[in-house]
XYZ file of C-alpha atoms in Angstrom:
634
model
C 171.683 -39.620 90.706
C 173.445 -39.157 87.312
C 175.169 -41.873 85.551
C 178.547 -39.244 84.780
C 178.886 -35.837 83.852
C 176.141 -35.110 81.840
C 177.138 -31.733 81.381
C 180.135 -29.946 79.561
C 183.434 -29.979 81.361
C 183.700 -27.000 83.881
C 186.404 -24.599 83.069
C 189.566 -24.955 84.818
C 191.114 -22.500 86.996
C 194.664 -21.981 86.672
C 196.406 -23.770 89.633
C 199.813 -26.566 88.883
C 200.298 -28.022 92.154
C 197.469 -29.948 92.820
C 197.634 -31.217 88.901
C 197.064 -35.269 89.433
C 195.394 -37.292 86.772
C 195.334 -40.418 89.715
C 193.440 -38.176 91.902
C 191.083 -36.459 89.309
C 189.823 -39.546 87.374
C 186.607 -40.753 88.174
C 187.271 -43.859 85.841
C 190.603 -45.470 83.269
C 188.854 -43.792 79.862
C 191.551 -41.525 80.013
C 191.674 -37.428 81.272
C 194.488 -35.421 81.376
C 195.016 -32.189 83.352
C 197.207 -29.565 83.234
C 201.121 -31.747 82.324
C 199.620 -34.959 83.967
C 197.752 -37.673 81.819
C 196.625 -40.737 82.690
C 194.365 -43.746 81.635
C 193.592 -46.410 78.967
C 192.552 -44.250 76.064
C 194.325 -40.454 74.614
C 193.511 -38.607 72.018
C 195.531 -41.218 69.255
C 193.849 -44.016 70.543
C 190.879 -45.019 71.868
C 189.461 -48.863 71.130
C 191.994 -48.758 68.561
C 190.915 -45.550 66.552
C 192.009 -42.018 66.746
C 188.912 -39.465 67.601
C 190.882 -36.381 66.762
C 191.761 -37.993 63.023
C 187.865 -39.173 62.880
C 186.761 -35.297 63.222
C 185.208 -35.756 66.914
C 186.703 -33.072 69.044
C 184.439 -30.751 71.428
C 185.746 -27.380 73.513
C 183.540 -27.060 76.702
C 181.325 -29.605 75.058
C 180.623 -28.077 71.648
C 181.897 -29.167 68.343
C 185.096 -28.062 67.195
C 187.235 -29.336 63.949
C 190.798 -29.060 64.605
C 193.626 -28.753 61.781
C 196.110 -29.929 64.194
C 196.231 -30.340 67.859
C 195.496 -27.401 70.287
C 198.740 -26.054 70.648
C 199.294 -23.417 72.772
C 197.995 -22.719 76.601
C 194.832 -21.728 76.593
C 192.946 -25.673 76.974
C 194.029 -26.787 80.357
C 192.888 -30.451 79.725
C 190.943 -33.126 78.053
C 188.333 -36.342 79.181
C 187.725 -38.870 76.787
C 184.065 -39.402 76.289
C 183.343 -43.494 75.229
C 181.439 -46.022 76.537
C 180.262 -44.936 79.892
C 181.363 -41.373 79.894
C 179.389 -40.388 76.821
C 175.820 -41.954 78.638
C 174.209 -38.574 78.825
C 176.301 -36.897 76.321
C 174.793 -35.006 73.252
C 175.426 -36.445 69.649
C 177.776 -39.163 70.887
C 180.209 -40.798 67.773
C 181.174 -44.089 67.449
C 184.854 -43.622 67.884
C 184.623 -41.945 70.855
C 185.085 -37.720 71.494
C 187.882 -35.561 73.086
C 186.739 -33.498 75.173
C 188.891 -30.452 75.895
C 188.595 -27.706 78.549
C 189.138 -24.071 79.008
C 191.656 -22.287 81.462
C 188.633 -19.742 83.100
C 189.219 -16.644 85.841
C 186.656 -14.816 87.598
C 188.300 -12.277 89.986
C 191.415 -14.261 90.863
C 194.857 -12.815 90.693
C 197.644 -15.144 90.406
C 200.960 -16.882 88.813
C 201.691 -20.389 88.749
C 205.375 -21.430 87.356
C 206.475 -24.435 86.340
C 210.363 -24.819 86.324
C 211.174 -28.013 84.864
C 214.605 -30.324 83.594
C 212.695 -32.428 81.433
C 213.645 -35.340 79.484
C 217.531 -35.786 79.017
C 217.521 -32.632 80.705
C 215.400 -30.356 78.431
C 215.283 -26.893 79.984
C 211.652 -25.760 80.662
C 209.856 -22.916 81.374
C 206.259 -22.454 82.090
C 204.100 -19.479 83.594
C 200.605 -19.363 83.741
C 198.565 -15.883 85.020
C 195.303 -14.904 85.923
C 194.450 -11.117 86.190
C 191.093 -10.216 87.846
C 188.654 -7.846 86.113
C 186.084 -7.170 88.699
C 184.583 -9.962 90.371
C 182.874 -11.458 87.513
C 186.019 -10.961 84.791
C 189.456 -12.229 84.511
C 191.884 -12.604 82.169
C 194.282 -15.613 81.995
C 198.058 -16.218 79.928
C 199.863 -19.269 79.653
C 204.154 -19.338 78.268
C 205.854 -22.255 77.380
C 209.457 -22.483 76.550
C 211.642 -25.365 75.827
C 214.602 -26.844 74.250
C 213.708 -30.485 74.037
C 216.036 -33.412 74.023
C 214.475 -35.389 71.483
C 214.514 -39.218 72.513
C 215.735 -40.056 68.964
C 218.143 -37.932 69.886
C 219.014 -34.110 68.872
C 216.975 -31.666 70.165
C 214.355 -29.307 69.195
C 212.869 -25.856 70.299
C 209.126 -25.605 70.930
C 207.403 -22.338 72.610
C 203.730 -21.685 73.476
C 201.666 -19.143 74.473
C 197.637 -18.916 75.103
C 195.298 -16.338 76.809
C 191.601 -16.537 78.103
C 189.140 -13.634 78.227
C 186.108 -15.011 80.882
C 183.211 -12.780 81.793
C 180.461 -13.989 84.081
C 177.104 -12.287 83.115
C 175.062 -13.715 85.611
C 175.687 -17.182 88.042
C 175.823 -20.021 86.275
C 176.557 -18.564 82.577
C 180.026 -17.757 80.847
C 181.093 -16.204 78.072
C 185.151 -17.201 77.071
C 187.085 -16.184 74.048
C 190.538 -17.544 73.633
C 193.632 -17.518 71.580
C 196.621 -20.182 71.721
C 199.729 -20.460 69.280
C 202.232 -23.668 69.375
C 205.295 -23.672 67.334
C 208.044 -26.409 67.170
C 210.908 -25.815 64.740
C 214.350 -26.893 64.290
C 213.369 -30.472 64.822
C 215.191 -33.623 63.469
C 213.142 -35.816 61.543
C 213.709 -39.159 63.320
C 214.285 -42.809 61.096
C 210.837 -44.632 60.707
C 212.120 -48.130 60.006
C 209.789 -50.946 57.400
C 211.655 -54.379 57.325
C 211.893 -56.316 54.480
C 210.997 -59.527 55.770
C 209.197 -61.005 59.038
C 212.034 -60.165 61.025
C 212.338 -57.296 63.316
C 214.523 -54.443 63.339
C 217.796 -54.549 65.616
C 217.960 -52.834 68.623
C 220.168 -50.136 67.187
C 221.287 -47.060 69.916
C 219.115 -45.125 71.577
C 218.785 -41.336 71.950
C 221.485 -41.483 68.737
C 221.175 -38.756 66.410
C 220.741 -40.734 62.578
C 219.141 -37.863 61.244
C 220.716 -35.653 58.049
C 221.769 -32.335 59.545
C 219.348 -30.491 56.528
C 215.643 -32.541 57.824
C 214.745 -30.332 59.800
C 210.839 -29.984 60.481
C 209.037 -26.431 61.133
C 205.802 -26.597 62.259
C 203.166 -23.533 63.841
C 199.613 -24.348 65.274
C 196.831 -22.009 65.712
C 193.089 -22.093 67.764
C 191.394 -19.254 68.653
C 187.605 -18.811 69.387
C 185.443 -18.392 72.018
C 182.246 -20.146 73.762
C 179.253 -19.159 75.584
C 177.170 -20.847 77.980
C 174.306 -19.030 78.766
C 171.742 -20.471 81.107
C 167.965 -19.001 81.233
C 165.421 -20.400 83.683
C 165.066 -23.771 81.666
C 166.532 -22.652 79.138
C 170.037 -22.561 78.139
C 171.786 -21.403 75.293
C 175.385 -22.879 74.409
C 177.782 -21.804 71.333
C 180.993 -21.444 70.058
C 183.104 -21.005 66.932
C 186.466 -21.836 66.671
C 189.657 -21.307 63.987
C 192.131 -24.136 63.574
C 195.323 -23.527 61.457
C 198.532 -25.339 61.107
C 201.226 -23.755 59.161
C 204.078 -26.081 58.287
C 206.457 -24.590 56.220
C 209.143 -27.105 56.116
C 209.056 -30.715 56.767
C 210.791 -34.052 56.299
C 210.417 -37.619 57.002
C 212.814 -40.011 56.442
C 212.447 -43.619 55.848
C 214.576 -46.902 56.431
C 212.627 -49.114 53.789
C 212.788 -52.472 52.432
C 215.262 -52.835 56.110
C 217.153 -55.992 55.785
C 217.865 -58.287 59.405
C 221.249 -56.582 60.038
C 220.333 -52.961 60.002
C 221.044 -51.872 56.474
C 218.680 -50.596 53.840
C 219.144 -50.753 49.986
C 216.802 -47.635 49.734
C 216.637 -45.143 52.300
C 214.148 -42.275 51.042
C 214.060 -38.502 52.718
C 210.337 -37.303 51.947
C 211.054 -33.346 51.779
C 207.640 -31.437 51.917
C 206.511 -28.223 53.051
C 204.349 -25.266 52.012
C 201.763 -27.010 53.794
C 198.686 -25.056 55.048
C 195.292 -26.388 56.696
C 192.596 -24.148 58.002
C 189.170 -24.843 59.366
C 186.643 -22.857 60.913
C 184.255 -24.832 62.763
C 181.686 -24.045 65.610
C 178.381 -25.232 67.108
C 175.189 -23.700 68.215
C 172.513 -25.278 71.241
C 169.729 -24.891 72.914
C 168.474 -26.868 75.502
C 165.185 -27.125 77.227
C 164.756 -28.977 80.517
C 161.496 -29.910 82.138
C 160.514 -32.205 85.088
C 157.248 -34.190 84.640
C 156.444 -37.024 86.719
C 159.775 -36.786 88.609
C 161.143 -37.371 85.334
C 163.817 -34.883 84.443
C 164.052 -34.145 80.490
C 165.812 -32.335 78.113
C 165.355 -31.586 74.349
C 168.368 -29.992 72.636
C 168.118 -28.602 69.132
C 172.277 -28.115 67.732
C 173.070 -26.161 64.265
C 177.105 -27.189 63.834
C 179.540 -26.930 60.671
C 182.909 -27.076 59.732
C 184.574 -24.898 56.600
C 188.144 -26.244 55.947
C 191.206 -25.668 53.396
C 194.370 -27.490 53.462
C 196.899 -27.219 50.896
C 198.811 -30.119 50.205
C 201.346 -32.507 47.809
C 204.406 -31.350 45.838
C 206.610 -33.635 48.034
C 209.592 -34.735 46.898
C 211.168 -38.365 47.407
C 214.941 -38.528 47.605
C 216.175 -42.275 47.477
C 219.470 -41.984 49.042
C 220.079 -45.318 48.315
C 222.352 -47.564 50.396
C 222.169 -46.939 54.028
C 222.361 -48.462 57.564
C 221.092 -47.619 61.140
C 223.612 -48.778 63.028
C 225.456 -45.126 62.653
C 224.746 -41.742 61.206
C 225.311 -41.516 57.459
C 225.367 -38.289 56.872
C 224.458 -36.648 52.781
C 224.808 -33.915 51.252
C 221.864 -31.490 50.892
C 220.578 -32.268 47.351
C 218.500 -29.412 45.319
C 214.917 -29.777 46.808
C 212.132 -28.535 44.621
C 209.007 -28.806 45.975
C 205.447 -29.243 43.619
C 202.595 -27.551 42.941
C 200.289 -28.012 46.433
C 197.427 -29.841 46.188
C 194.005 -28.070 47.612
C 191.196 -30.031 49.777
C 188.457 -28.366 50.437
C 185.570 -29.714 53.149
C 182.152 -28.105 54.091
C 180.212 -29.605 56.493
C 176.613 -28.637 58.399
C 174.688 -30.533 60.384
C 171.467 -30.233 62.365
C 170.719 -32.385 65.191
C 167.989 -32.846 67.338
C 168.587 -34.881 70.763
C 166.416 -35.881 73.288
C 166.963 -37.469 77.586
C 165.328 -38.529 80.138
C 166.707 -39.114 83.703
C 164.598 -40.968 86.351
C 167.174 -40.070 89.133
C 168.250 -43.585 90.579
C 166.206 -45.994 88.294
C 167.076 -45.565 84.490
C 168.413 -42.764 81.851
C 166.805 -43.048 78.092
C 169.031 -40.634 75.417
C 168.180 -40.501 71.432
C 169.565 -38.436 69.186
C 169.341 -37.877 65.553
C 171.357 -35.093 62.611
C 171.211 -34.909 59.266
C 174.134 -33.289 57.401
C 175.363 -32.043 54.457
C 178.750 -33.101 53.451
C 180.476 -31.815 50.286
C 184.242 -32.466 49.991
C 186.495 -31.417 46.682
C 190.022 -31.853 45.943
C 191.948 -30.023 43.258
C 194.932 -31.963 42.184
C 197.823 -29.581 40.090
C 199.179 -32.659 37.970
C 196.969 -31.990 35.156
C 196.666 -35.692 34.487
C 195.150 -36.309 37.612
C 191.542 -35.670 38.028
C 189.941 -33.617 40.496
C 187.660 -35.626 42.754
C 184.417 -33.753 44.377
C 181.914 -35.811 46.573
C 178.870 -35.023 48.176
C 176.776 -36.737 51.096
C 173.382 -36.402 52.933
C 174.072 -39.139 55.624
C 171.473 -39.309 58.125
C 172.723 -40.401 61.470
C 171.675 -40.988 65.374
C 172.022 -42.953 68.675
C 170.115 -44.689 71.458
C 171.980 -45.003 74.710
C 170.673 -45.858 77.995
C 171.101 -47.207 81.465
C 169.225 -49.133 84.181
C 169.900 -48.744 88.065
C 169.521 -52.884 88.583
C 170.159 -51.953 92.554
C 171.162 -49.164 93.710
C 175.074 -49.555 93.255
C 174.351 -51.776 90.017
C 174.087 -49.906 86.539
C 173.494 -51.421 83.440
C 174.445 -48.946 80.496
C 174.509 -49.558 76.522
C 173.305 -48.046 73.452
C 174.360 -48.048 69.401
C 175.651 -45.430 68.026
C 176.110 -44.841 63.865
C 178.168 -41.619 62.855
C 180.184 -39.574 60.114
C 183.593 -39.325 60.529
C 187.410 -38.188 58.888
C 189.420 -40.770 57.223
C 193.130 -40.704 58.690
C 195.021 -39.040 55.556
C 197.510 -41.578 53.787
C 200.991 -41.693 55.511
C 204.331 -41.002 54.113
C 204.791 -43.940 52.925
C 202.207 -44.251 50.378
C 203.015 -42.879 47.120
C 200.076 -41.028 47.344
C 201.118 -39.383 50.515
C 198.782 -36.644 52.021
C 195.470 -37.511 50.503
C 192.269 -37.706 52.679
C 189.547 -39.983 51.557
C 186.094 -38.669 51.542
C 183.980 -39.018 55.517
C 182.980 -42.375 56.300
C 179.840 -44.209 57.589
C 180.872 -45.586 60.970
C 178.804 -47.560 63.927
C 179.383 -48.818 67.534
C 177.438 -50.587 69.993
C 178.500 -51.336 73.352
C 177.226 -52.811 76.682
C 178.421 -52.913 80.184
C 177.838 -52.570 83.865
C 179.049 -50.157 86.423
C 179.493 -51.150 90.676
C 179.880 -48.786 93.057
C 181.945 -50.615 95.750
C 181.754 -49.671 99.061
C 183.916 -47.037 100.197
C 184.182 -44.929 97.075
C 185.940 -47.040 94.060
C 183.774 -47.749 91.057
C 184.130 -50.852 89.236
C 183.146 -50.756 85.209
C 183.338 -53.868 82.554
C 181.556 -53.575 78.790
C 182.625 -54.765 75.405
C 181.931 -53.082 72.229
C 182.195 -53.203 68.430
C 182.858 -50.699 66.150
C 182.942 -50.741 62.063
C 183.912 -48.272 59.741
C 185.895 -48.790 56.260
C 189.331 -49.853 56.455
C 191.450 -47.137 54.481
C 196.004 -48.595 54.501
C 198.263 -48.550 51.643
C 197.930 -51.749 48.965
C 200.943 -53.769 48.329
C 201.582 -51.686 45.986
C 201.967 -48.540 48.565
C 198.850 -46.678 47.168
C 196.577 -45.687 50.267
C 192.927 -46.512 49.508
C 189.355 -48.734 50.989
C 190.974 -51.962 51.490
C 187.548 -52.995 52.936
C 186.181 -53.058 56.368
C 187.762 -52.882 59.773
C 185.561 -54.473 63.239
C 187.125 -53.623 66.624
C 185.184 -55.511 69.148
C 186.665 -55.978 72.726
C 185.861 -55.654 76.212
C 187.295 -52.726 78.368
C 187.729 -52.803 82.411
C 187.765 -49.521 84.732
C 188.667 -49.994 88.971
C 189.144 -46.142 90.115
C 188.477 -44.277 93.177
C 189.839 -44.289 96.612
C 191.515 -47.347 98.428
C 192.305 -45.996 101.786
C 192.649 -42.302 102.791
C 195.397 -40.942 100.870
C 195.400 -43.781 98.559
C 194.125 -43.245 95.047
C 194.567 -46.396 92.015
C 193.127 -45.884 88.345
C 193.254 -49.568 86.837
C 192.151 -50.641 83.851
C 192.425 -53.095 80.791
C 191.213 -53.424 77.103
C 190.707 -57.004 75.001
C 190.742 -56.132 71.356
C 189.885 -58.392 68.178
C 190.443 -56.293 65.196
C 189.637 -57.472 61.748
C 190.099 -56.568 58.281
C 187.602 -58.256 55.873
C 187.481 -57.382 51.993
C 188.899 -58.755 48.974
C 192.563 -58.237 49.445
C 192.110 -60.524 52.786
C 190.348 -63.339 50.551
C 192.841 -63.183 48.083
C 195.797 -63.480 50.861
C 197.287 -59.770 49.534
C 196.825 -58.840 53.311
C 196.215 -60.317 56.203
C 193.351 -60.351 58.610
C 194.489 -57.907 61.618
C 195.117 -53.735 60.758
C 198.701 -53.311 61.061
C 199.896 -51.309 64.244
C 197.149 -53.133 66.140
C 197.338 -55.255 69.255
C 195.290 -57.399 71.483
C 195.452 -55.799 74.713
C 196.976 -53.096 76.781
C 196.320 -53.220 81.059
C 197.069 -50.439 82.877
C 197.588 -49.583 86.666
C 198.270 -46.372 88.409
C 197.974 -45.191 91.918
C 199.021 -42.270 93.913
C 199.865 -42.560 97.792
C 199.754 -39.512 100.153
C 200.926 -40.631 103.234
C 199.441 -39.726 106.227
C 195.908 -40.791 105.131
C 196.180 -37.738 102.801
C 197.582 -35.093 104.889
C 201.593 -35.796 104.276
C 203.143 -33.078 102.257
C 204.755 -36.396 100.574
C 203.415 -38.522 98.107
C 204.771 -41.095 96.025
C 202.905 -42.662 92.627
C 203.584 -45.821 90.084
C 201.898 -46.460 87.260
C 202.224 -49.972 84.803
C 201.593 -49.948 81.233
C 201.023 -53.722 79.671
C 200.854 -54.074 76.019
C 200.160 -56.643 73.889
C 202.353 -57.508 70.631
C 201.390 -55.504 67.672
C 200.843 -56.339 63.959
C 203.883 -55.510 62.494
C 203.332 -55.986 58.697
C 199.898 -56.033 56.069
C 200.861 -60.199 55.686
C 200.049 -60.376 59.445
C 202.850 -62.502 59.771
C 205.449 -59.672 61.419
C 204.437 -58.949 65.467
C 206.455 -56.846 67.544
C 206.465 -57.952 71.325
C 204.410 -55.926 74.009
C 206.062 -54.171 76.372
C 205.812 -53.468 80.112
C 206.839 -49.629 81.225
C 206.957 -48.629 84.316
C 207.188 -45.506 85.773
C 207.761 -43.647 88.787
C 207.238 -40.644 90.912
C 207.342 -38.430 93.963
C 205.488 -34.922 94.663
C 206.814 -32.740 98.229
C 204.216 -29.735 98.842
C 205.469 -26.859 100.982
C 204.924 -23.374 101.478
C 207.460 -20.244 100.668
C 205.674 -17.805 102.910
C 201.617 -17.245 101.753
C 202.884 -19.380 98.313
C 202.236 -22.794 97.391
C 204.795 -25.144 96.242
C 205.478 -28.594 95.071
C 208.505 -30.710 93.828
C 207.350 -33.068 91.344
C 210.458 -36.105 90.079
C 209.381 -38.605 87.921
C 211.795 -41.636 86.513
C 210.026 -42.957 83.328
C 210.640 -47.229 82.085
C 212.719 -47.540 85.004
C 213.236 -51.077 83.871
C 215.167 -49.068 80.401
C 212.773 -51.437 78.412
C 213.914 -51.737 74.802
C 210.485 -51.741 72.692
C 209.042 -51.059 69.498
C 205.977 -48.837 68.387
C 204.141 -49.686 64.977
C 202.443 -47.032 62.948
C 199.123 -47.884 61.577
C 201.715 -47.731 57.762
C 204.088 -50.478 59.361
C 206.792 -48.089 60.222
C 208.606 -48.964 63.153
C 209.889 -46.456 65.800
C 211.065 -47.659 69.240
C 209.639 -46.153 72.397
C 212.187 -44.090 74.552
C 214.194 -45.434 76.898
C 214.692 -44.778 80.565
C 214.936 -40.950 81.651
C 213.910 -38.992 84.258
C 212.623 -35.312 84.892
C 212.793 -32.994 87.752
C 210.208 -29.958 88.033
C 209.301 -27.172 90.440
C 206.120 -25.970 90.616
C 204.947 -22.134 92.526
C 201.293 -20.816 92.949
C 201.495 -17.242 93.821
């Protein structure tokens, strides 16, 4: 029996009302599906790094770069692949990989809607089709449209739309191109908040518009591609290639710094940008051989994959509006905004891998991989008395993984791991805002075991460590290597089935993460990254009554988090919060049509609680609100 899913991520069919990350998660990693997420780890965070910002992002499996996230509706979810879940996975990385996967249709005819009052009522609309083109062709489109109550208050206007092409050739193989577009304009840019002392902020109003009337953000996303997965006899033949842009036109950020204890700022800067393009085309090409010798299954997979990006960047401009306070709106005057000369980044990327498995089904797994790549990166700066940068890199990387079947509901998994992988680019506020440093060497190795308790639920503990450079702004707000950053920590997963009807996702991560360099010998910064903290513990759980059969169900879920760094001295920490939120779902029938009511109340408890960016910018977490959707399978 296989340790996971070995393979890539089938493609969804396009269905809302059974959407149930409880009921769909085979562990607490973290897997969203469809509007429903769920677990320990997203796509910002997972053991305390980002694996979108570190480059590792697949579509059905394959490699794929992304300028910004995949907007639009043509992915209808995601599985984080770490630890356990990437045993038996291709080219692992060291921070962990996104997994996303595509809305499919052979020869079903349908429309799902999705009408929703979202947060603080936001008006929603979403339809999702499938069209039938024979019996092995289909076509699938996705709309979104909403007017979102931002919790920072204000609102913004977001729409997105995304479309699937499948064709079956033969069982077992697909062939899918897609295109998805996500735009979100007319949005406020919301206070980001850095106190001036070890003090936090006060607990000024929530949901209460502080922005000026003229920051307005526009913002457009772009992915299209398309992926085959061709099977023959033991052979099989996987690629895709895939176009990520983000337009952003117009943009602002605006910052409460040098924040004094009663609310008030000396210096309170609007960053106006905009301008701001990033393209990359990116793609992968596979083939896999399987054999069976010995009752040993085995599998040899040669991969080609590159990346070809442009991103335009800089030309900000920082207006100090000087004296301000966040205990009410202070509204300015629009000042004369002239943007700079943009700033161009250029990345290539190739890479060819060669990976190897073998499964003993029951007893023990054995993966190795290796890929050497080609890395050139150059930026053009326009200030002519800044000079360009261009770097080039040959890194040779690979990974051993493995597990052991120590009985036959015992598992013993582990492996190391070393990688190549995006810097996050330097935040707003770093002088030096925008800039990307060059890819950086990265490692992980991690150990743990996996129970499979009677009656279904599956029990999995490890602990890990993972190094890479540490890249933050200096005290002197210039973003650069600071030195090196170790996350080790332990991780717990409890998921499956309780009783009939009764599904719980648990989990919990331990984290010690450490800075060490010069700036930490010479007391410049402290020893922990900011925006990091020790733990977060999760629980959710879905109940169907009825052991399962009740068109009623009602679910919880508990998010624990531990306090968080709040400054580079170490010497700030904002306290951890506990959210809690809850929901119902009612499934009934309008004739031959599936429905559902879904109602969800979210930090129930109105917890007032701060978030810390990995800059020291502090935004607080929104406060209690609740949503009401319907939800119609035709």
């Amino acid at each position: 029996m296989p340790l996971t899913l070995l393979a890539n991520p089938a493609a969804a069919q396009l269905s809302r009302t059974e959407d149930n990350a409880v009921t769909s998660a085979d562990d607490a990693f973290g897997q969203s599906v469809g509007n429903e997420r769920g677990g320990l780890y997203g796509t910002d965070d997972v053991r305390g790094f980002s694996p979108v910002e570190a480059g590792n992002s697949r579509i059905n499996g394959l490699y794929f770069a992304q300028a910004s996230g995949p907007g639009g509706r043509a992915i209808s979810g995601n599985v984080i692949r770490v630890g356990l879940t990437a045993q038996g996975y291709a080219f692992p990385a060291p921070t962990g990989i996104v997994d996303y996967s595509l809305y499919s249709n052979f020869g079903n005819l349908g429309v799902s809607t999705r009408l929703e009052l979202g947060q603080y009522a936001s008006p929603i609309l979403l339809a999702d089709g499938s069209i039938p083109l024979g019996d092995n062709a289909g076509v699938t489109f996705s709309v979104n449209v909403r007017e979102q109550e931002r919790h920072e208050g204000g609102r913004a206007q977001n729409t997105g739309l995304g479309g699937t092409l499948a064709v079956r050739p033969w069982q077992g193989a697909q062939i899918i191109a897609f295109a998805s577009q996500y735009r979100f304009w007319q949005d406020p840019a919301a206070p980001v908040v850095f106190p001036d002392g070890d003090y936090l902020p006060p607990e000024y109003r929530r949901r209460e518009l502080l922005s000026q009337p003229w920051a307005l953000k526009d913002n457009t996303s772009s992915l299209y591609g398309g992926v085959a997965q061709l099977p023959f006899g033991n052979w099989r033949v996987d690629a895709g290639l895939f176009r990520s842009g983000s337009r952003v036109p117009e943009t602002f950020s605006d910052l409460f710094t040098r924040l004094r204890a009663d609310g008030t700022t000396p210096a309170r800067v609007i960053v106006a940008d905009g301008n701001n393009r990033n393209d990359v085309t990116s793609g992968e090409f596979r083939i896999t051989r399987s054999l069976l010798t010995g009752g040993v299954a085995h599998k040899i997979i040669a991969s080609v994959r590159g990346r070809d990006g442009e991103r335009l960047f800089g030309g900000q401009q920082r207006i100090n509006l000087g004296e301000s306070t966040l205990l009410l709106r202070d509204v300015r005057a629009l000042p004369a905004i002239t943007l700079g000369a943009e700033n161009v980044d250029r990345v290539r990327q190739g890479s060819l891998g060669l990976a190897w498995s073998a499964t003993s089904p029951g007893n023990w797994s054995l993966d190795a991989s290796v890929t050497q790549s080609t890395y050139r990166k150059r930026v053009d700066f326009a200030a002519p008395a800044r000079e360009d940068v261009e770097i080039r890199d040959s890194p040779l990387t690979g990974s051993l993984t493995g597990s052991v079947f120590l009985t036959p509901a015992l598992v013993l998994y582990g492996g190391h791991v070393r990688g190549f992988e995006d810097a996050v680019l330097a935040p707003d506020i770093a002088v030096n805002q925008g800039d990307a440093p060059p890819a950086l060497r990265t490692r992980q190795s991690d150990l743990g075991l996996r129970f499979a308790l009677p009656g279904g639920m599956r029990l999995v503990a490890g602990v890990f460590k993972i190094t890479k450079p540490y890249y933050n702004v200096d005290p002197a707000l210039v973003f650069r290597d600071l030195g090196s950053n170790s996350n080790r920590g332990a991780e717990l997963s409890l998921a499956g089935t309780v009783l009939p009807g009764l599904n719980i996702v648990a989990g919990a991560v331990l984290l010690d993460s450490r800075i060490d360099g010069l700036l930490v010998d010479n007391g410049l910064i402290g020893p922990r990254p900011v925006g990091t903290g020790r733990r977060k513990i999760i629980f959710d759980a879905d109940w169907r009554l009825n052991g399962g059969t009740s068109p009623l169900s009602f679910d919880v879920s508990v998010n624990s988090f531990g306090p968080q760094v709040g400054n580079a001295a170490g010497t700030l920490m904002a306290p951890g919060p506990e959210i809690i939120d809850v929901g119902m779902r009612y499934r009934f029938t309008i004739g031959t049509t599936n429905a559902l009511v879904r109602a969800q109340v979210n930090n129930v408890t109105n917890t007032y609680s701060w978030n810390v960016s990995s800059s020291g910018g502090f935004t607080y977490r929104p406060r209690r609100h609740a949503s009401l959707a319907f939800i119609a399978d035709f």
